[in-house]
XYZ file of N, CA and C in Angstrom:
690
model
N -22.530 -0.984 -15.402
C -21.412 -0.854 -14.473
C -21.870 -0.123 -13.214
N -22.013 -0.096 -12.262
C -22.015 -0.024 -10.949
C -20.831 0.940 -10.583
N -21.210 2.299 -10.150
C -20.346 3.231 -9.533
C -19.277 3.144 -8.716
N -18.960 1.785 -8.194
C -18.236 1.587 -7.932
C -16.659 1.359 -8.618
N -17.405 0.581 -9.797
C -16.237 -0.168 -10.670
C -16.077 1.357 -11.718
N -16.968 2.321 -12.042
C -16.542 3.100 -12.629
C -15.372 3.654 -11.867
N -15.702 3.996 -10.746
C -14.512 4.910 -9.830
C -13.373 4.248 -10.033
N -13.113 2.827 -10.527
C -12.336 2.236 -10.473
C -11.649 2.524 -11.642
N -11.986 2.337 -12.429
C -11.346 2.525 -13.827
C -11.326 4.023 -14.052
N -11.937 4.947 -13.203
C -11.463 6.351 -13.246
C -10.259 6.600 -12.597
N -10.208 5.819 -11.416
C -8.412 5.974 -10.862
C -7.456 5.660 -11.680
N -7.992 4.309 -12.182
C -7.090 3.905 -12.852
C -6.236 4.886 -14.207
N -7.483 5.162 -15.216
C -6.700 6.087 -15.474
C -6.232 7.705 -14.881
N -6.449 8.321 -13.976
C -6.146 9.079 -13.746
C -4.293 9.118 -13.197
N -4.287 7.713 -12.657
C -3.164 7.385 -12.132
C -2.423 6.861 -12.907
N -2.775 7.045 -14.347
C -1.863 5.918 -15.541
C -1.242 7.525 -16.184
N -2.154 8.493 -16.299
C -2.066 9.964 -16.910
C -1.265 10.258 -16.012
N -1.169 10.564 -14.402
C -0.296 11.296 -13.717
C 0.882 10.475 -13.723
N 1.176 9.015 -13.758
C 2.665 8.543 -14.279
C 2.928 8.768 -15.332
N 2.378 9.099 -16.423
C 2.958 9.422 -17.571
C 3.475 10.711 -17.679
N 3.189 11.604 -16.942
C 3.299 12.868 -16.409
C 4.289 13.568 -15.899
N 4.377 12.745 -14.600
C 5.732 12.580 -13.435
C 7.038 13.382 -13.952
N 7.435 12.841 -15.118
C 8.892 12.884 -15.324
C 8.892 14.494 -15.538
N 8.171 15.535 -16.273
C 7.902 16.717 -16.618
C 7.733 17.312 -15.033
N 6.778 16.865 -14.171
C 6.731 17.513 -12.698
C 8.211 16.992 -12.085
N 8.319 15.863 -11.950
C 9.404 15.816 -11.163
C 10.533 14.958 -11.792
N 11.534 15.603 -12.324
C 12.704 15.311 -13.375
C 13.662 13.985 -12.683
N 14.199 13.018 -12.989
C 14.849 12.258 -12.417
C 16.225 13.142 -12.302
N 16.828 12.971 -11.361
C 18.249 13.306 -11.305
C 18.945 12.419 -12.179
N 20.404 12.592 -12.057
C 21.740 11.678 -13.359
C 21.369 10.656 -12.742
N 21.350 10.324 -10.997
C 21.903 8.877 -10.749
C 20.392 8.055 -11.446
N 18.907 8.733 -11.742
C 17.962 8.025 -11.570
C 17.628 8.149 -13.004
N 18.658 8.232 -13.945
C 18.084 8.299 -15.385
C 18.390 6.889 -16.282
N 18.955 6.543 -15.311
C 19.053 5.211 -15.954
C 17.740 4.331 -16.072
N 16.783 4.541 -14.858
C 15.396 3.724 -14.495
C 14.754 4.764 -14.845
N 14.278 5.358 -15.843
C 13.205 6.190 -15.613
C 11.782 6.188 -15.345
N 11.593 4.671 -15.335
C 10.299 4.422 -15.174
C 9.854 3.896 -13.863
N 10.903 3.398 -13.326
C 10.787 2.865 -11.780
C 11.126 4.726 -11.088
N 11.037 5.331 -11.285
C 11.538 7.044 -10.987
C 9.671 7.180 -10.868
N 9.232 7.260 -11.896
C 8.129 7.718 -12.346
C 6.984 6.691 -11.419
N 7.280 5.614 -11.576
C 6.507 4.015 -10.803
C 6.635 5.219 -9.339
N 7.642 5.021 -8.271
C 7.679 5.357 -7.319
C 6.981 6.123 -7.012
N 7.173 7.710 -7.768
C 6.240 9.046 -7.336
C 4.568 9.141 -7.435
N 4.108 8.099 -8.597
C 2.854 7.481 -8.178
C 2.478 7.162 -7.257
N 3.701 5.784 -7.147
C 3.017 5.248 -5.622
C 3.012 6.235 -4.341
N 3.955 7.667 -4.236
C 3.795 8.007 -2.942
C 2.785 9.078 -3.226
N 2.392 9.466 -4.772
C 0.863 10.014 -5.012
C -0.350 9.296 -4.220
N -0.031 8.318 -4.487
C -1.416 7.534 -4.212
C -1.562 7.573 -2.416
N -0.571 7.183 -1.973
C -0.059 7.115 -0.402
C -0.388 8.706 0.750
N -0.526 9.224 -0.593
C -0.395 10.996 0.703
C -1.830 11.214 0.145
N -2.697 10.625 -0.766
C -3.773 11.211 -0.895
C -4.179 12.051 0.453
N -5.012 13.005 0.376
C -5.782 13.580 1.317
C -6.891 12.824 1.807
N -7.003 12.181 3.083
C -8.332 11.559 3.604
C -7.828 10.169 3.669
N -6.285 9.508 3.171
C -6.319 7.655 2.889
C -5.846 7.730 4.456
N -5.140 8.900 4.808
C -4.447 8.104 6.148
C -4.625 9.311 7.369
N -4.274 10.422 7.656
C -4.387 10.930 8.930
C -5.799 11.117 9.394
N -6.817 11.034 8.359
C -8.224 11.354 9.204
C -8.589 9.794 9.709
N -7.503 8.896 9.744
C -8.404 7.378 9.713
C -8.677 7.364 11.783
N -7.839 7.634 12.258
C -7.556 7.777 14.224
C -9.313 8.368 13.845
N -9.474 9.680 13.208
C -11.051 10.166 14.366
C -11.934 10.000 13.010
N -11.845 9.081 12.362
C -12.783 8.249 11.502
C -13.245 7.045 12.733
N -12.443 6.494 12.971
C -12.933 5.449 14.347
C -13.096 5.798 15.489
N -13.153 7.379 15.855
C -13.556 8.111 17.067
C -14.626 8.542 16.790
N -15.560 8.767 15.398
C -16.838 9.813 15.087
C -18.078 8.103 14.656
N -16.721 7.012 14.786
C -17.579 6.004 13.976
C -16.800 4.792 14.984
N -17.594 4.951 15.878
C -16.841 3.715 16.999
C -17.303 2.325 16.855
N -18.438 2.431 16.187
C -19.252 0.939 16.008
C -18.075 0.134 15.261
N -17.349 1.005 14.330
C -16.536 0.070 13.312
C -15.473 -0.606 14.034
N -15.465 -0.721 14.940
C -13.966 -1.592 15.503
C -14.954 -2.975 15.935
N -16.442 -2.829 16.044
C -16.866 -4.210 16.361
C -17.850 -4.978 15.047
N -17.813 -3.582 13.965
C -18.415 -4.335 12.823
C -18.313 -3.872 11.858
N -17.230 -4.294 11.363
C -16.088 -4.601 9.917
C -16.564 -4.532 8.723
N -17.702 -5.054 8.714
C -18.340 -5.715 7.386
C -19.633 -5.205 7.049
N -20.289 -4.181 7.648
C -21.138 -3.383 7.195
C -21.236 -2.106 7.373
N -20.367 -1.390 8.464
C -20.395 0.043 9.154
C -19.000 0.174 8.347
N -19.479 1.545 7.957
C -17.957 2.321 7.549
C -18.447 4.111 7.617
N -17.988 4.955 7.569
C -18.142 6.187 7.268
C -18.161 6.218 5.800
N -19.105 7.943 5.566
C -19.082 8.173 4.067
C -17.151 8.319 3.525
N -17.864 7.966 2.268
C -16.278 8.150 1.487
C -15.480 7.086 1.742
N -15.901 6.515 2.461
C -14.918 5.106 2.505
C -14.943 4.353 1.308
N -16.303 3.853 1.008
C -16.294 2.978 -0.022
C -15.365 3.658 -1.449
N -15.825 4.796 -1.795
C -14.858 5.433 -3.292
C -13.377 5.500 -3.000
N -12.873 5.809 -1.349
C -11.772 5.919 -1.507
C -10.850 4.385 -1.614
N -11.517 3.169 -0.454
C -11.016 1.687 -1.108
C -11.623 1.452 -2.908
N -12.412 1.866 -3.475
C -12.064 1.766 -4.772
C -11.796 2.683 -5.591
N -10.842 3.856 -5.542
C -9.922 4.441 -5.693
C -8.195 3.617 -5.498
N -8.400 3.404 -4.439
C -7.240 2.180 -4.376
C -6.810 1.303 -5.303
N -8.318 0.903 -5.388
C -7.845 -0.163 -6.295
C -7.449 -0.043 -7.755
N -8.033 1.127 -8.175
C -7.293 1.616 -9.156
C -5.813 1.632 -9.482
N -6.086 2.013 -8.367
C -4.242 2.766 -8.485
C -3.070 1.155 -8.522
N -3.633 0.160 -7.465
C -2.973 -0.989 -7.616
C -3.275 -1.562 -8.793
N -4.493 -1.674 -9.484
C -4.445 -2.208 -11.051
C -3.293 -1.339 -11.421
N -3.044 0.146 -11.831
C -2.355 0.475 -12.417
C -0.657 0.307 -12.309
N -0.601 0.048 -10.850
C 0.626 0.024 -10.303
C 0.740 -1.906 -11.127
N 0.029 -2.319 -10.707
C 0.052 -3.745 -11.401
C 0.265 -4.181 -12.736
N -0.132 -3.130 -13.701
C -0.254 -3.207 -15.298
C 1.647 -2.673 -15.327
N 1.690 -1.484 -14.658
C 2.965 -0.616 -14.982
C 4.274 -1.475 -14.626
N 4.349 -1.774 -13.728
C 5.525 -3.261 -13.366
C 5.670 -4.112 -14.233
N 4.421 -4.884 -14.616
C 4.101 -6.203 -15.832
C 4.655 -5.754 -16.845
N 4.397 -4.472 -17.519
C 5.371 -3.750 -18.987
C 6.462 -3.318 -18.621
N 6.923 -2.848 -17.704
C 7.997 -2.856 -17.858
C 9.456 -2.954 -17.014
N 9.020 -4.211 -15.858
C 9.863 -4.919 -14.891
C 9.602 -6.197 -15.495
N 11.194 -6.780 -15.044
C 11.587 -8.217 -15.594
C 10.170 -9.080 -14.427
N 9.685 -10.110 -14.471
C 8.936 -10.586 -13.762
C 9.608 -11.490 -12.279
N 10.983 -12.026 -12.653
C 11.837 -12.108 -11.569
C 12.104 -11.024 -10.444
N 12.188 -9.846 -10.882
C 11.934 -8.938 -10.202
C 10.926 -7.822 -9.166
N 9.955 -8.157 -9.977
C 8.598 -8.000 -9.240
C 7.875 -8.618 -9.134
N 8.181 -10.491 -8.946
C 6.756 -11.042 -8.440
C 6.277 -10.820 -7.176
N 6.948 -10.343 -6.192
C 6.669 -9.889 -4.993
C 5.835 -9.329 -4.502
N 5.956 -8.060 -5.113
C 5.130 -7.102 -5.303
C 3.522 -7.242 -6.402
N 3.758 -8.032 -7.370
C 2.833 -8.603 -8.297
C 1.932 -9.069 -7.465
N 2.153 -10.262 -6.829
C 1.787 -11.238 -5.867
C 1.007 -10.339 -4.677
N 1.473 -9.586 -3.965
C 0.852 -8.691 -3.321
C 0.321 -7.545 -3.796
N 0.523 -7.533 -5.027
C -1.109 -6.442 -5.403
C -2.342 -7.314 -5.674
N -2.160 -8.262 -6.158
C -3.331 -9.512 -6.496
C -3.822 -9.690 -5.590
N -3.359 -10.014 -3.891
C -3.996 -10.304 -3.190
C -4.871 -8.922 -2.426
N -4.026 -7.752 -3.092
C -4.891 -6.248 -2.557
C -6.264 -6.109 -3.138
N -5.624 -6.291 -4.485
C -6.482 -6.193 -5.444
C -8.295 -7.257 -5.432
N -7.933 -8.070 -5.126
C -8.600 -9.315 -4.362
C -9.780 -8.994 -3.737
N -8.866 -8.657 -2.517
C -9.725 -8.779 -1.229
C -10.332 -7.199 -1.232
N -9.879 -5.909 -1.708
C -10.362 -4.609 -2.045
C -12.244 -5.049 -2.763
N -11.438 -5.544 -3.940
C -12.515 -6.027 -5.066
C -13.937 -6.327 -4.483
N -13.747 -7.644 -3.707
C -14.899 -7.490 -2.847
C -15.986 -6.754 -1.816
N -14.726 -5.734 -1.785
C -15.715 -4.554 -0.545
C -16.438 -3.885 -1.457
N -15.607 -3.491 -3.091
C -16.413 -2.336 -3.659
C -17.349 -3.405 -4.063
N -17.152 -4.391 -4.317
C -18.330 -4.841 -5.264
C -19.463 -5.293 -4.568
N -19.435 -5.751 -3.182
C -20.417 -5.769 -2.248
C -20.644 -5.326 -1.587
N -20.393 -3.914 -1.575
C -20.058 -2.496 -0.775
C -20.328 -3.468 0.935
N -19.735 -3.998 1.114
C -19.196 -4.993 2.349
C -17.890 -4.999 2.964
N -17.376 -5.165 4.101
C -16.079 -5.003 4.268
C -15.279 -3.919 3.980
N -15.931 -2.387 4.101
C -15.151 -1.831 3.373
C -14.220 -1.261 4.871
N -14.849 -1.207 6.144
C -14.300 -1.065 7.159
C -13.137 -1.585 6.976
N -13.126 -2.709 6.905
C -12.016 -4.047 6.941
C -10.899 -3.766 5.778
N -11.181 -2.813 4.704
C -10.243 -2.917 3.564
C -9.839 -1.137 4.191
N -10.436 -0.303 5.316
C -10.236 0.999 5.125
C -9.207 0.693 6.710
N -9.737 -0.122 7.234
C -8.273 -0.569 8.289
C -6.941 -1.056 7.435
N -6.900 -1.523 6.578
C -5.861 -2.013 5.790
C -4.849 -1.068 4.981
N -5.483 0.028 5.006
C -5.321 1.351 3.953
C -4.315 2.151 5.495
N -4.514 1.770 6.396
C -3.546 2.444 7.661
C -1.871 2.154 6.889
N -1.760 0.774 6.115
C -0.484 1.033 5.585
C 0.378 2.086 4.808
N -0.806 2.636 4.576
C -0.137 3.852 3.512
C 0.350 4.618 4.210
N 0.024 5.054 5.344
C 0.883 6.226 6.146
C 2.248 5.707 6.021
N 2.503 4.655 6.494
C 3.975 4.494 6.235
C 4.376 3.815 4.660
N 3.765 3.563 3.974
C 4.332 3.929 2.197
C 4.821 4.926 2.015
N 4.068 5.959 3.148
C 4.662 7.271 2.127
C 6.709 7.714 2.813
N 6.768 7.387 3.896
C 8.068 6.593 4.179
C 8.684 5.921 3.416
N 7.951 4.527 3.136
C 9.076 3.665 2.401
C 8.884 4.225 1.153
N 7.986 4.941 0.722
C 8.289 5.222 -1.056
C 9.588 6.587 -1.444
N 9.478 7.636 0.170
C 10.566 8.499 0.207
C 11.587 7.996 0.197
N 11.856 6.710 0.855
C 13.354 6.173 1.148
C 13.862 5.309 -0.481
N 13.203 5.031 -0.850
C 13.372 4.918 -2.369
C 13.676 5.723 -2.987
N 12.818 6.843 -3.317
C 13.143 8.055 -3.775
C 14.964 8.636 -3.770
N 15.094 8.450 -2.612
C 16.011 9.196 -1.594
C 17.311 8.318 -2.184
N 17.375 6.855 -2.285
C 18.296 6.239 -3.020
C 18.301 6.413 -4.074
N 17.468 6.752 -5.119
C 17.788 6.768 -6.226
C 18.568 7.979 -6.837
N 18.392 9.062 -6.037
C 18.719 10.179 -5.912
C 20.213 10.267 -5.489
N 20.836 9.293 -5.173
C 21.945 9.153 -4.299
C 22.006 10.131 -2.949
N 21.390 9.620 -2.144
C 21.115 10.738 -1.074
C 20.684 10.148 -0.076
N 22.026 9.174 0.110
C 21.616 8.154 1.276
C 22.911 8.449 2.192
N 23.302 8.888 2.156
C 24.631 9.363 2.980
C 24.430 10.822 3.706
N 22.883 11.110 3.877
C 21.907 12.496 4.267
C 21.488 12.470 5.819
N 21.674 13.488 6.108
C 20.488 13.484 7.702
C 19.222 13.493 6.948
N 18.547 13.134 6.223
C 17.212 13.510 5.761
C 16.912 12.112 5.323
N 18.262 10.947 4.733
C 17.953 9.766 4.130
C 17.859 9.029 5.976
N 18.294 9.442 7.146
C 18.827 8.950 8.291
C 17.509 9.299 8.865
N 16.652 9.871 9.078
C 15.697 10.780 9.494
C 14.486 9.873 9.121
N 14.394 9.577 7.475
C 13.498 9.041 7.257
C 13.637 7.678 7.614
N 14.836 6.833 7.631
C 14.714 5.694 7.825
C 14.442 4.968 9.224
N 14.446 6.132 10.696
C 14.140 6.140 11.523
C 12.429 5.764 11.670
N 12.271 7.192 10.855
C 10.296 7.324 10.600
C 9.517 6.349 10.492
N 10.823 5.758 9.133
C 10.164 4.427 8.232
C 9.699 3.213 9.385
N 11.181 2.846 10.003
C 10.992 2.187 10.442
C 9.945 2.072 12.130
N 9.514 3.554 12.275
C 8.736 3.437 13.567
C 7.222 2.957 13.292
N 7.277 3.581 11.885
C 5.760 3.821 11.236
C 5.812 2.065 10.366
N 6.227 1.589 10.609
C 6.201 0.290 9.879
C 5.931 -0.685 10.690
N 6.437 -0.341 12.315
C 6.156 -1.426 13.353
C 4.552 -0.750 13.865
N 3.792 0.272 13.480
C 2.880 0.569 14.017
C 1.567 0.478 13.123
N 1.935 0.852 12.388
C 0.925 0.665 10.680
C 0.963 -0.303 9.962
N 1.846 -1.472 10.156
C 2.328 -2.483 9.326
C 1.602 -3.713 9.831
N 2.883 -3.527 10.751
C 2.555 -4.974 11.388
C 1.932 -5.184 12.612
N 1.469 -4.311 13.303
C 0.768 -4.018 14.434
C -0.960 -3.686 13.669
N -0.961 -3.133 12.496
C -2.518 -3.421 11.853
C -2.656 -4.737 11.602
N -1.432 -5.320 11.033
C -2.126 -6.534 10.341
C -2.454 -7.800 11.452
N -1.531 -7.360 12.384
C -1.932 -7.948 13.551
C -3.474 -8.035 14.072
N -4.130 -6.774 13.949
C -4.796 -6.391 14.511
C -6.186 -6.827 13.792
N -5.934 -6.589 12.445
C -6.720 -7.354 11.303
C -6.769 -8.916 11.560
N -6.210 -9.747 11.630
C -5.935 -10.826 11.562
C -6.482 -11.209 13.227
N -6.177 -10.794 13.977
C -7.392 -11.348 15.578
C -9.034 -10.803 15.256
N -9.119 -9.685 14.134
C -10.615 -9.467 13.898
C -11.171 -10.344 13.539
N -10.361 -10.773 12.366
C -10.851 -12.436 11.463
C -11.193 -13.307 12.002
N -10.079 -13.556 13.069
C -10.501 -14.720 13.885
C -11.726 -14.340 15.075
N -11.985 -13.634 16.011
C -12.823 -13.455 16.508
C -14.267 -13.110 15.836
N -14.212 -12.986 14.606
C -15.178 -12.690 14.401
C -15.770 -13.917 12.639
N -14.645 -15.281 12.652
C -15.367 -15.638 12.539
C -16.595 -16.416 11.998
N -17.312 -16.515 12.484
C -18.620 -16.641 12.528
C -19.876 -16.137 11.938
N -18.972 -14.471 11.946
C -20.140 -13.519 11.616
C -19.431 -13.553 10.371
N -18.002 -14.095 9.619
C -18.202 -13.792 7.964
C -18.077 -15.327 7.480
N -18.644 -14.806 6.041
C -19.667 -16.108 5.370
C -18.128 -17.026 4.860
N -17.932 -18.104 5.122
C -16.725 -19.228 4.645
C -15.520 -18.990 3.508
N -16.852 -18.562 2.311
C -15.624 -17.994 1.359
C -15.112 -16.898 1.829
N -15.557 -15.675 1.882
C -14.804 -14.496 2.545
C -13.792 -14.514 3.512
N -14.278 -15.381 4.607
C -13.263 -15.666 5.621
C -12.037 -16.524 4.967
N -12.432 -17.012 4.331
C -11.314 -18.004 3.566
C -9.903 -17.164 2.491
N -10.692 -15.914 2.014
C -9.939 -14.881 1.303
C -9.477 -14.029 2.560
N -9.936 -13.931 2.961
C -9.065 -12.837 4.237
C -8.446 -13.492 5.174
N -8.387 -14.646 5.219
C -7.439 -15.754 6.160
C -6.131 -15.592 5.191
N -6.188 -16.270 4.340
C -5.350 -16.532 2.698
C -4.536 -15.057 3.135
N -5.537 -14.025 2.749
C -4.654 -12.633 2.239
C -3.523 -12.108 3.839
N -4.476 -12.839 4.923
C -3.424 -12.203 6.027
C -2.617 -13.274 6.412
N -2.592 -14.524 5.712
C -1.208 -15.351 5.979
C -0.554 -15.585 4.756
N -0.839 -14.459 4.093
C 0.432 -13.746 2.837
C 1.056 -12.927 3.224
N 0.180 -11.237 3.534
C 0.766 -10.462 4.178
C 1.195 -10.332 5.200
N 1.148 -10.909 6.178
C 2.293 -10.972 7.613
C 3.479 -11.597 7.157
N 3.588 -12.357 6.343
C 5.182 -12.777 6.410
C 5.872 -12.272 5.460
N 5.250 -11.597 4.221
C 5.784 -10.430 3.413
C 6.261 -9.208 4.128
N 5.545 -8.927 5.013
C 5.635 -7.845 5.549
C 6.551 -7.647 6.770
N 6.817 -8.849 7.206
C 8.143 -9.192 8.343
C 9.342 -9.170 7.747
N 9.500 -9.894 6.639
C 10.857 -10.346 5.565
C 11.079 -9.043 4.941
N 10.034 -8.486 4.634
C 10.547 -6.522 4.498
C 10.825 -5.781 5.216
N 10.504 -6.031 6.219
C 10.952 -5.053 7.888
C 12.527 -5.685 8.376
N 12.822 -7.096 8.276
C 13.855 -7.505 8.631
C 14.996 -6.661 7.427
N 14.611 -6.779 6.242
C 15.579 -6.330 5.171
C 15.630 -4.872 5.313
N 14.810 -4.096 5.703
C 14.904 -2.375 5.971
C 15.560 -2.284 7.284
N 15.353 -3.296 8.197
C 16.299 -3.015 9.367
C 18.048 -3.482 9.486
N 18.030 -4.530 8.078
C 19.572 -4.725 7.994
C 20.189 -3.740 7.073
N 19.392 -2.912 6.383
C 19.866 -2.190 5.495
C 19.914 -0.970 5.998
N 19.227 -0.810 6.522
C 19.574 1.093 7.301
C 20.159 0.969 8.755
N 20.106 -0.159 9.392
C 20.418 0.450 10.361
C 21.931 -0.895 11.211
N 21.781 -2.113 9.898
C 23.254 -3.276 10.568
C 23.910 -3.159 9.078
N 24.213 -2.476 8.818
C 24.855 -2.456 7.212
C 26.796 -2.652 7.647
């Protein structure tokens, strides 16, 4: 096994132990005892999202490492590679934890878009390649940790809050800037560049960014009728 894939299956469980965990650190309230596991699902995911190093050092990661905005696929800074497969951990796990115990009508959505995370991640650790390209992609988490509060925040019944109003502002600034303005941004790399990646690859990262742009619009339209044209 290759240090890579260990790190992988070390997130994994580390992140299977800290959801099992959750409920003892952070207790569901009455309204959220009905789901206790989508309670527990959530606070993972905004575990995984605030890590230290996935998102505010990424701005002067591409100021100390400027080459990477013109080459994706072999330049990255240290720690990049463990922390995209760290990721991927956490989406296997987030992936296993839904499958046991969400109806599948309910989360193929999300299913569907961890597969394709899971995917296109897979390849950077395993060809320690692209990891630039999967550590631009990881800019989404800054605003997960938004949309995973505003979840939180409903389940809690605590949407009738300056704090549920506050965040959904955040959510939604950090969603037009990290979201869809990366994937934007991802998706003209692809194409300009190409040439310089080998057919199949380009073919998985074409695929994965004309999944995620229109997932990711049809979720921005539904967070903007829901917080703010209700």
């Amino acid at each position: 096994f290759s240090p890579g894939l260990l790190l992988v299956a070390g997130s994994f469980a580390a992140f299977r132990l800290l959801n099992r965990g959750l409920e003892r650190l952070v207790p569901p309230p009455p309204s959220a005892r009905r789901n206790r596991w989508k309670w527990r699902n959530i606070w993972t995911s905004l575990a995984h999202s605030a890590l230290p190093g996935t998102h505010s050092p990424f701005p002067c990661r591409f100021c100390l490492h400027p080459g990477m905005s013109e080459d994706l696929v072999g330049t990255h800074p240290p720690g990049a590679h463990s922390l995209v497969a760290v990721s991927v951990g956490y989406f296997l796990e987030d992936f296993v934890d839904m499958l046991c115990n969400q109806k599948l009508h309910q989360s193929w959505e999300l299913l569907f878009h961890h597969s394709v995370v899971i995917v296109c991640f897979g390849i950077a650790v395993l060809l320690h390649q692209y990891v630039g390209f999967a550590l631009v992609a990881l800019l989404v988490e800054i605003n997960s940790i938004f949309l995973h509060l505003r979840q939180i925040l409903l389940m809690a019944n605590l949407v009738h809050t300056t704090c549920y109003r506050l965040n959904s502002i955040i959510n939604l600034g950090t969603y037009v800037v990290f979201r869809i303005a990366t994937l934007a941004w991802m998706t003209r790399w692809l194409f300009l560049n190409r040439e310089n990646v080998p057919p199949a690859t380009y073919a998985v990262g074409t695929v994965g960014m004309a999944i995620m742009t229109p997932m990711n619009i049809i979720l921005f339209y539904r967070l903007l009728r829901s917080d703010f044209f209700k």
